[in-house]
Structures are given as C-alpha cells and as structure tokens.
Coordinates of C-alpha atoms in Angstrom, one line a residue:
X1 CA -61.1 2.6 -76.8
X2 CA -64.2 0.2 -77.0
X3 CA -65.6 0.3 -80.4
X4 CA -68.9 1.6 -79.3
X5 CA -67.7 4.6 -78.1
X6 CA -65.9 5.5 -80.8
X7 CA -68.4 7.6 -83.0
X8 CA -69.1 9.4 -79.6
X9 CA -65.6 10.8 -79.5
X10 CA -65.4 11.5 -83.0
X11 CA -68.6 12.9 -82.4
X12 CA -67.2 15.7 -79.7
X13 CA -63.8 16.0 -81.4
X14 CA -65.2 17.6 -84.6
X15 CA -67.3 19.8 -82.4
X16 CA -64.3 20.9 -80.3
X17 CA -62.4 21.9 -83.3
X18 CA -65.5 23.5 -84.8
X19 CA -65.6 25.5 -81.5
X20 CA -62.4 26.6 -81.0
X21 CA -61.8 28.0 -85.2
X22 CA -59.6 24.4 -86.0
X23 CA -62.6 23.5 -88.8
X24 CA -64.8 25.3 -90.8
X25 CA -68.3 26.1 -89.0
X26 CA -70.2 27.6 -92.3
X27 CA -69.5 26.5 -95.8
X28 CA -70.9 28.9 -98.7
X29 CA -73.0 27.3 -101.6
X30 CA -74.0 29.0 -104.6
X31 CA -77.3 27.8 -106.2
X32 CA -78.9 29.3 -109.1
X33 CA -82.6 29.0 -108.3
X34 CA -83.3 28.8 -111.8
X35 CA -80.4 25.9 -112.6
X36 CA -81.9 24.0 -109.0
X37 CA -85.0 23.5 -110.9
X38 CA -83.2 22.6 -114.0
X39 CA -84.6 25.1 -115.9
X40 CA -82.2 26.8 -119.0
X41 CA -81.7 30.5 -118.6
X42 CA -84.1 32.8 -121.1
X43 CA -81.6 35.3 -122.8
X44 CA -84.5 37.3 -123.1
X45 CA -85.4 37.9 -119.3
X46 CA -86.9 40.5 -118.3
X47 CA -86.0 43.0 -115.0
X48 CA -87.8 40.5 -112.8
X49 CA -86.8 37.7 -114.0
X50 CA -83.6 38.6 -113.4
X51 CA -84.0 39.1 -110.1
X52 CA -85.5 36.2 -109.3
X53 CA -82.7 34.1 -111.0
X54 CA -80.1 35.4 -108.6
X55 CA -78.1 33.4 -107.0
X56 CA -79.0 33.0 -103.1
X57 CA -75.8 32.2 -100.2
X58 CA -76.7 29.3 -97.7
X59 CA -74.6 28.2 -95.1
X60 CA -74.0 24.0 -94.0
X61 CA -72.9 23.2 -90.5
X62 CA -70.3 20.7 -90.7
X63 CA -71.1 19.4 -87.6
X64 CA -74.8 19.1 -87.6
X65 CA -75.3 18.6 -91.0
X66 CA -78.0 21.2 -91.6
X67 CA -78.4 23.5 -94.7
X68 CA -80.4 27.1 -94.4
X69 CA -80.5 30.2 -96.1
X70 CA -79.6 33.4 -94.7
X71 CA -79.0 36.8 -95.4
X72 CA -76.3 39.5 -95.1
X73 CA -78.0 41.0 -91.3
X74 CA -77.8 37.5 -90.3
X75 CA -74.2 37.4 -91.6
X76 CA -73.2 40.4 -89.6
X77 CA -75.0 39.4 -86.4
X78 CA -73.3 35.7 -86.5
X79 CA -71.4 35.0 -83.4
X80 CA -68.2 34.4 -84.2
X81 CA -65.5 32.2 -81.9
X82 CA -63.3 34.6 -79.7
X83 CA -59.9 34.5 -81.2
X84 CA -58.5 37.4 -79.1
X85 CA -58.1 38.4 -75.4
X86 CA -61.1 40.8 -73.6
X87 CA -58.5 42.5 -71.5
X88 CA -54.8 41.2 -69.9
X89 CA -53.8 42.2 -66.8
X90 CA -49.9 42.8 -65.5
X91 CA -48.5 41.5 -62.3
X92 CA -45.5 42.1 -60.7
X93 CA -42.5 41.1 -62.7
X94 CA -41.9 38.1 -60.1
X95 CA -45.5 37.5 -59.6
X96 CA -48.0 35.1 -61.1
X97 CA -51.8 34.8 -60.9
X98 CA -52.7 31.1 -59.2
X99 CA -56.1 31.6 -59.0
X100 CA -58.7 33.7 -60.2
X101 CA -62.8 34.1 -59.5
X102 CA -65.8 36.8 -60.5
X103 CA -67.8 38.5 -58.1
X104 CA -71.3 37.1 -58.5
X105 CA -72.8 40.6 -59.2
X106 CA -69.9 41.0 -62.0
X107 CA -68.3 44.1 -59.9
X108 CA -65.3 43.0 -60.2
X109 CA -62.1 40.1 -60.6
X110 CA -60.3 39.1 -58.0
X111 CA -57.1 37.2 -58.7
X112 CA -54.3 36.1 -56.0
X113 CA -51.3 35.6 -57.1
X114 CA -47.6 33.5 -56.3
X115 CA -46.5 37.0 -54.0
X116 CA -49.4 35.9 -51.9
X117 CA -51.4 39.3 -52.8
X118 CA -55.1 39.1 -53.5
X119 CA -56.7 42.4 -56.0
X120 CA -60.2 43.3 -57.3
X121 CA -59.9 44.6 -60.9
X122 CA -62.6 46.8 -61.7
X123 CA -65.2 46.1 -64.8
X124 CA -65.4 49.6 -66.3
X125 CA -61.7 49.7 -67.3
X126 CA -61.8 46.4 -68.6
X127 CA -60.1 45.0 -65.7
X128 CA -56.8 46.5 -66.2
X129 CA -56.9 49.2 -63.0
X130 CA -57.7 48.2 -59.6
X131 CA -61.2 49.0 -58.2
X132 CA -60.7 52.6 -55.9
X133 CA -63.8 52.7 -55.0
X134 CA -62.5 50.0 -52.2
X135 CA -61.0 52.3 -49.8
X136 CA -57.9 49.9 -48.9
X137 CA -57.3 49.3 -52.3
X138 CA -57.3 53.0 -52.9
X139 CA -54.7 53.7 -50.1
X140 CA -53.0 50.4 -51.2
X141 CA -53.6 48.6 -48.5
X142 CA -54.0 45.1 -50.1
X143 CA -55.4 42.0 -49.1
X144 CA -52.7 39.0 -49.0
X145 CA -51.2 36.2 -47.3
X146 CA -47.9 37.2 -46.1
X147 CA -46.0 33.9 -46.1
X148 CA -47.3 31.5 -49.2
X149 CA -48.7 32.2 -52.3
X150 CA -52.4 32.3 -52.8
X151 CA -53.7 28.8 -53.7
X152 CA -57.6 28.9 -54.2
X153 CA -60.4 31.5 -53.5
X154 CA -64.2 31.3 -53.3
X155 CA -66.9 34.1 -52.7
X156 CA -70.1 34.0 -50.9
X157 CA -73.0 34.0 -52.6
X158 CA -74.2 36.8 -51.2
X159 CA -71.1 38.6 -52.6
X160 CA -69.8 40.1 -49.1
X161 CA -67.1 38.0 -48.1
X162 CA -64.2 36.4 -49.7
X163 CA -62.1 33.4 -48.5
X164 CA -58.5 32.3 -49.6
X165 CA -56.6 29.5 -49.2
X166 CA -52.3 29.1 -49.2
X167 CA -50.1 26.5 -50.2
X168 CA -48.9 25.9 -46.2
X169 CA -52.8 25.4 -45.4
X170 CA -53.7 29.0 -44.0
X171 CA -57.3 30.0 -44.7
X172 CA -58.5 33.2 -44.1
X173 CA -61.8 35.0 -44.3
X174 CA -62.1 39.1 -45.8
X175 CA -65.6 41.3 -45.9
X176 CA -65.0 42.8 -49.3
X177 CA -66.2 46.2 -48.8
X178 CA -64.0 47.5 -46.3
X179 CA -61.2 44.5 -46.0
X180 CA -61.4 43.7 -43.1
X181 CA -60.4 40.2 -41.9
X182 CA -63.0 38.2 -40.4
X183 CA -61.4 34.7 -39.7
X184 CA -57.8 33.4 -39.8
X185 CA -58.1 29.4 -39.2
X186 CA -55.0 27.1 -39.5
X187 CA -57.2 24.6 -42.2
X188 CA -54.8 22.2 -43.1
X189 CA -51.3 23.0 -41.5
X190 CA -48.3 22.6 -43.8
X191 CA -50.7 21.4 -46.7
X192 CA -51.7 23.3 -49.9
X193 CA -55.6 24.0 -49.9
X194 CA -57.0 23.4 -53.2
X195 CA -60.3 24.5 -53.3
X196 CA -62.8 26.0 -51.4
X197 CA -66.5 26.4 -50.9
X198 CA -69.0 28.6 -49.3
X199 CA -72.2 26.9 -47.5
X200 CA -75.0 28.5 -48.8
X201 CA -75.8 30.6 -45.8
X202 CA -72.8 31.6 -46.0
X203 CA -72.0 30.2 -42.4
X204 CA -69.5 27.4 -42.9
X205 CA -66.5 27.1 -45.5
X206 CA -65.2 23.7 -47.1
X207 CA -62.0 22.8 -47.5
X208 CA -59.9 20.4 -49.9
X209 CA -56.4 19.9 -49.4
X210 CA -53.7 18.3 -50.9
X211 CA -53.0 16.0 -47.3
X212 CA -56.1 14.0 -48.9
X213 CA -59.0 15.9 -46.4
X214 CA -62.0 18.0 -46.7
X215 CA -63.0 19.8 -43.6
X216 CA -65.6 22.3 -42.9
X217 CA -64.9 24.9 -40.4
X218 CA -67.2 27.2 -38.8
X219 CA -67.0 31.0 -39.6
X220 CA -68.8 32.1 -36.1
X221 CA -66.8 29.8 -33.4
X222 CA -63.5 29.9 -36.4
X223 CA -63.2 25.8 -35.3
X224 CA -63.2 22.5 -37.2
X225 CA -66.6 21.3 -37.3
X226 CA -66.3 18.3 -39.3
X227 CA -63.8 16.4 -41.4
X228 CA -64.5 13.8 -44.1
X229 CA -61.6 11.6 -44.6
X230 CA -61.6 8.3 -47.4
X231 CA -59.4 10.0 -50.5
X232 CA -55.9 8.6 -50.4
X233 CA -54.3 11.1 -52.9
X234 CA -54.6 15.0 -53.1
X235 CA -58.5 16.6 -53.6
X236 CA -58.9 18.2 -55.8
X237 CA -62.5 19.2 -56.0
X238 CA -64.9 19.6 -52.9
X239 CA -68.2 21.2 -53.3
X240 CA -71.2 21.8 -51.3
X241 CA -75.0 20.6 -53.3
X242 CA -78.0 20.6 -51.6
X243 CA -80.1 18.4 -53.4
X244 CA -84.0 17.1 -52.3
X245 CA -83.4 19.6 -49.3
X246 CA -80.9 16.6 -48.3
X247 CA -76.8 18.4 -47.7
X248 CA -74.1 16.7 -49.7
X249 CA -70.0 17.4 -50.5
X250 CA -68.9 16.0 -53.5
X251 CA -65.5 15.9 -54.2
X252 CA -63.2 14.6 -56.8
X253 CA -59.2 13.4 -56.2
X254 CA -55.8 12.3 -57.4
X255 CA -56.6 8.7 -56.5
X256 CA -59.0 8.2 -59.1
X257 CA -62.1 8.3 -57.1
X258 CA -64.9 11.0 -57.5
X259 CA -67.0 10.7 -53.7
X260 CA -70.3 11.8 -52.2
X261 CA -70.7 12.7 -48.8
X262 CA -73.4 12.9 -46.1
X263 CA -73.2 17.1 -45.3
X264 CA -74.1 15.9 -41.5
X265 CA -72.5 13.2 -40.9
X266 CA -69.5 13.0 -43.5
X267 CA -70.2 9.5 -43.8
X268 CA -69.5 8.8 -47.5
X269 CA -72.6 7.3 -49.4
X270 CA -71.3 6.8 -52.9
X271 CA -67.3 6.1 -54.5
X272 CA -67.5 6.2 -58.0
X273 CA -63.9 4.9 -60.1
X274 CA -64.4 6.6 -63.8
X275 CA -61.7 5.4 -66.5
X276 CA -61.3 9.2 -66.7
X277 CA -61.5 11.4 -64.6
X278 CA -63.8 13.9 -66.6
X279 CA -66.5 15.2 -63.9
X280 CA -69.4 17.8 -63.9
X281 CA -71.9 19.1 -62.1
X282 CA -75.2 19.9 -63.4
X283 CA -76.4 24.0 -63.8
X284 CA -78.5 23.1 -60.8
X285 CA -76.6 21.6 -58.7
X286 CA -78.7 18.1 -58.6
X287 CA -76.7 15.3 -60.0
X288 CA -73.3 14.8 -61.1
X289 CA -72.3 12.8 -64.6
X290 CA -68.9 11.3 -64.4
X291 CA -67.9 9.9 -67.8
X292 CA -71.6 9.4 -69.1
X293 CA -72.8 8.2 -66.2
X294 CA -75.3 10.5 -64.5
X295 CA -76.1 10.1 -60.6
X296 CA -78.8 11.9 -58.8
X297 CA -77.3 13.8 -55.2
X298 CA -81.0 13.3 -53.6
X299 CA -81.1 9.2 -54.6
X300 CA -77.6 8.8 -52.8
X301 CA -77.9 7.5 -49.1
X302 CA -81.7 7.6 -49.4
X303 CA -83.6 4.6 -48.6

C-alpha cells in the first residue's frame, strides 16, 4: 500500500467499524461545570447553586473528533445503527433468492429466486405475504422462468414493467399490474445475464452477460439493436447514464477494466484499469469515480 494512502484507509476503516457497531460512536464525559473552571465547591450552596454545579453529559465522536453537549430528547431521538432484521422472508425449502429489487414507488419487493419464480411482497405486512391485490398473484399464478433460475431483474422507471434475466441467457419482459408477458427475447443464449437496465423511456433494455457482451434489444420490434463488445471476461455491471444530453453505457467486468460506451454507436470512448475494482456512480448519474479518480460521462468522446 503506498504510504500516502495509508491515513486514507485508516481513515475509512475506523468509520466502517463506527458504522456497523465494531467501535464506540459516542463516548460519555462527566464535567463538573464548577471543577472545569477550577473553582472549589462552597459547602454552603444554596438551591441554585446547586443546580448550576450539576454535572452536564457530552458526547465525542471518535471519528470526527468533535465534542458537544446534548440532552436526554436528543439521547432518545439518536439514530442508532440497525443491528436487527426489518422483516425475513421464507422460500421454498429448495429455493433461494438470487436477486432482489424495490419498486420505485416502494409498493412492493420483488425477489426471483434459484426455482426460477419471481414474487412481489407487499409493504403493509412487512414484506412477509405476497401482494393480492395483483390478481395472478392472488390466484397463484406466478411469474417465473421455467427452465433456469432467475439471475438479475430491473424495473422501469416508470414502475409498469419488470424485466428478468436467467442463467441460460433468456430475458423476458412482464407489465406488473396484470402479469402479462410483453417480450420473451433469447439475449444471450446459453450465457448467465447479469445485470440489466431499463433506457429511460423505457423503450430499450441493456444487457450484461457473463459471455463478455452488453447488448441492447428493442422492446417494440423484440430484436438486437446493438451490441458493444471489448470486455474479455464476464460483465458484470452495465448501466445506461445520460449525461450533457450525450447517451452513455458504462460497464464494469471480471477482466479488470471498468468501460464507457458511445449509447449510439457502441464505440467505446474510455477503458479505465483501477488497482481495485471499487466503482460508483454518482446520485446523479453524471460521472463515475473509480478508486479516487473521478471522470465526468459528458467530457468522454467529446471534442
């Protein structure tokens, strides 16, 4: 580990451990306001006094360093780190969720799982009873692949359709209020599908795979529309941004590389080779920092 980096990690370590309950967020001092200002207690105080000698409880981040007073509301109102479960569901005694996603409008979970079923879990009973207000679901009458377990999932932003991906490459297409399937496209034949994406307009879905590919395949003529080939390991990642109006995929994969693509061309504008393979997205979509360094999706192929 270069030596300049090092306070950096140490840095993020204490606050990971601080975050997940492994250290000591808040330690309590006692000060005697009185004894602070080294002052000697007066035997002889009187009902005030006394009150204003009391001892007052302060709290010191460990990581930030920073000392302030509180009192007992704000001690009841502190958010605390989750240390238990909201909710578990139960599958099948065979069965195993692979993948998981909200609904955008927080209606409802939808997990697929290894029996290649896919199920919305409904909010108001903590997720732990299957939304009936979906009349398929109600008649059982699930959504699934029938051949492969279920592999990766996405939903539109809109929230009307659903699309899932299997580990032999079959991608499919559902409108979530009545179940219907929309689309059944052969995606990547004989090869898992990792991820997948909605275009904004809902229109198109993207496709990563594990034979090293990410296609996009249109929803109204259900054909390949483009493919953007370069990775030469499994993808992992592959993400639509639109960034400076400009369309761009980004994608991350096995091989080490994290890419940027031209959304109307495929042509790849940018390979970038971390050290490690730590990746993220901005909340707005805009640029991408890949071990510290930060790139900006609307720069890329621009001239």
């Amino acid at each position: 580990i270069p030596t300049a980096r090092m306070l950096t990690l140490l840095h993020q370590a204490v606050k990971w451990q601080s975050h997940t309950g492994q250290l000591p967020v808040i330690k309590d001092h006692w000060q005697d306001d009185h004894h602070h200002h080294g002052e000697e207690k007066d035997k002889t105080k009187t009902k005030d006094n006394k009150k204003s000698s009391k001892k007052r409880k302060r709290k010191f981040d460990l990581v930030l360093g920073e000392i302030n007073d509180y009192t007992k509301k704000d001690e009841s109102t502190a958010e605390s780190v989750p240390t238990k479960p909201y909710s578990t569901i139960s599958f099948g005694k065979k069965a195993t969720c692979e993948f998981a996603v909200f609904l955008p409008d927080a209606s409802g979970l939808v997990t697929g799982s290894s029996d290649g079923l896919v199920e919305i879990w409904d909010p108001n009973h903590r997720f732990r009873k299957l939304r009936i207000d979906l009349p398929y679901q109600q008649n059982e009458e699930l959504l699934g692949h029938d051949d492969s377990s279920i592999s990766a999932m996405a939903v539109s932003n809109d929230g009307t359709m659903l699309s899932t991906g299997d580990k032999v490459g079959l991608l499919k297409v559902w409108k979530i209020e009545d179940g219907k399937c929309l689309r059944s496209i052969e995606a990547h034949q004989g090869s898992m599908i990792s991820c997948i994406d909605f275009s904004h307009d809902g229109s198109h879905v993207l496709t990563a795979s594990h034979d090293g590919t990410i296609r996009e395949h249109g929803l109204r003529s259900s054909r390949l529309l483009k493919e953007f080939q370069g990775h030469t390991s499994f993808v992992n990642i592959a993400k639509y941004v639109i960034a400076n109006e400009q369309l761009r995929v980004v994608s991350s994969s096995a091989d080490g590389t994290v890419r940027i693509w031209d959304g109307k061309s495929s042509e790849c504008l940018l390979i970038m080779k971390p050290s490690s393979m730590g990746s993220s997205l901005s909340k707005s979509g805009v640029s991408i920092a890949v071990q510290g360094q930060s790139v900006t999706m609307g720069d890329v192929g621009s001239s």
